[in-house]
């Protein structure tokens, strides 16, 4: 029976009429992440003449950046997006993000360069097989009985074997994607976004650099997992224009940015690390000048005029009678653009057994949210 991918507005970044695709391939791998690339290598190792079609993006096409000529990037490592890339100078970063040439000389971000992959139209004609990379045309439907996949462009490809390696997608919190007062979509206005891919990294770093070049600002990172702590520390790193040796001086003197890290746990990474290690993470973040907001749930977001006044926190301690069944999900992944409006976070905190509601104004919000596996669902 046919299965349908449940996706928000599948995006197509190619012109299907200008592309030639094979009608049948022996192996199809949906998803060009770590699992998909490892599977392609394993298949080629066991069957050197195998022909493999690797569909980048899996079920949702990924936007490209300038260094990839604004097309979907080839398979790459995701952990450096929140860590190593922030430690590199701007010159080195541009080289790392390039996917052309001999990447072993200038980049460790990509598994293989663009030249490693065949064009989809050449897959059937090569003598010894290979791995073809299809970009910009995600899978929107799969019929396992007929061994057929359906692409966003309307094309169909049959296969002998298919592997689903679609990876994860940020968990969405719909009630925090709109302004609580006006109903304006905060993602559309650029005030809220999720951190997942290279395009998200590029957007966030450009925003942080822009704030540094002006009068500074405040960025809120929401989420108590690894990604939340990594981004909180990385955002404080002052970028350098050349490949000079990194300066180990205190980041508080390097950056005009003020970072606020909010999370539900009592300490950062409290749900994924032992108490002693989680406490050490909290002390490390505090030593870098990061403002920790523990035991915090983000209730809502709203837009307010930007009066160019230093960020201030307005705390209102109140006795609340919130039903225990009314659970507030933590937001863990956002960005916003610099404009005439700021974002006001309404946060519910529990300190020493007392529940109170506080409001804090920031320039941007980064949601470092946990992920769920993006699955192609079947009616079996």
PDB file of N, CA and C in Angstrom, residues 4 187 192 229 269 314 339:
ATOM      1  N   UNK A   4       2.507   7.906   2.666  1.00  0.00           N
ATOM      2  CA  UNK A   4       2.594   9.332   2.375  1.00  0.00           C
ATOM      3  C   UNK A   4       3.464  10.000   3.411  1.00  0.00           C
ATOM      4  N   UNK A 187       7.946  32.997  12.553  1.00  0.00           N
ATOM      5  CA  UNK A 187       8.913  32.402  11.634  1.00  0.00           C
ATOM      6  C   UNK A 187       8.949  33.193  10.341  1.00  0.00           C
ATOM      7  N   UNK A 192      11.767  33.913  14.711  1.00  0.00           N
ATOM      8  CA  UNK A 192      11.863  32.569  15.269  1.00  0.00           C
ATOM      9  C   UNK A 192      12.264  31.602  14.167  1.00  0.00           C
ATOM     10  N   UNK A 229      23.475  24.190  25.057  1.00  0.00           N
ATOM     11  CA  UNK A 229      24.717  24.616  25.705  1.00  0.00           C
ATOM     12  C   UNK A 229      25.796  24.935  24.685  1.00  0.00           C
ATOM     13  N   UNK A 269      21.839  20.621  30.673  1.00  0.00           N
ATOM     14  CA  UNK A 269      22.047  19.198  30.389  1.00  0.00           C
ATOM     15  C   UNK A 269      21.665  18.318  31.567  1.00  0.00           C
ATOM     16  N   UNK A 314      11.869  42.205  33.447  1.00  0.00           N
ATOM     17  CA  UNK A 314      10.793  42.623  34.323  1.00  0.00           C
ATOM     18  C   UNK A 314      10.191  41.379  34.942  1.00  0.00           C
ATOM     19  N   UNK A 339      15.578  44.042  13.309  1.00  0.00           N
ATOM     20  CA  UNK A 339      14.619  44.967  12.712  1.00  0.00           C
ATOM     21  C   UNK A 339      14.118  45.896  13.800  1.00  0.00           C
TER      22      UNK A 339
END
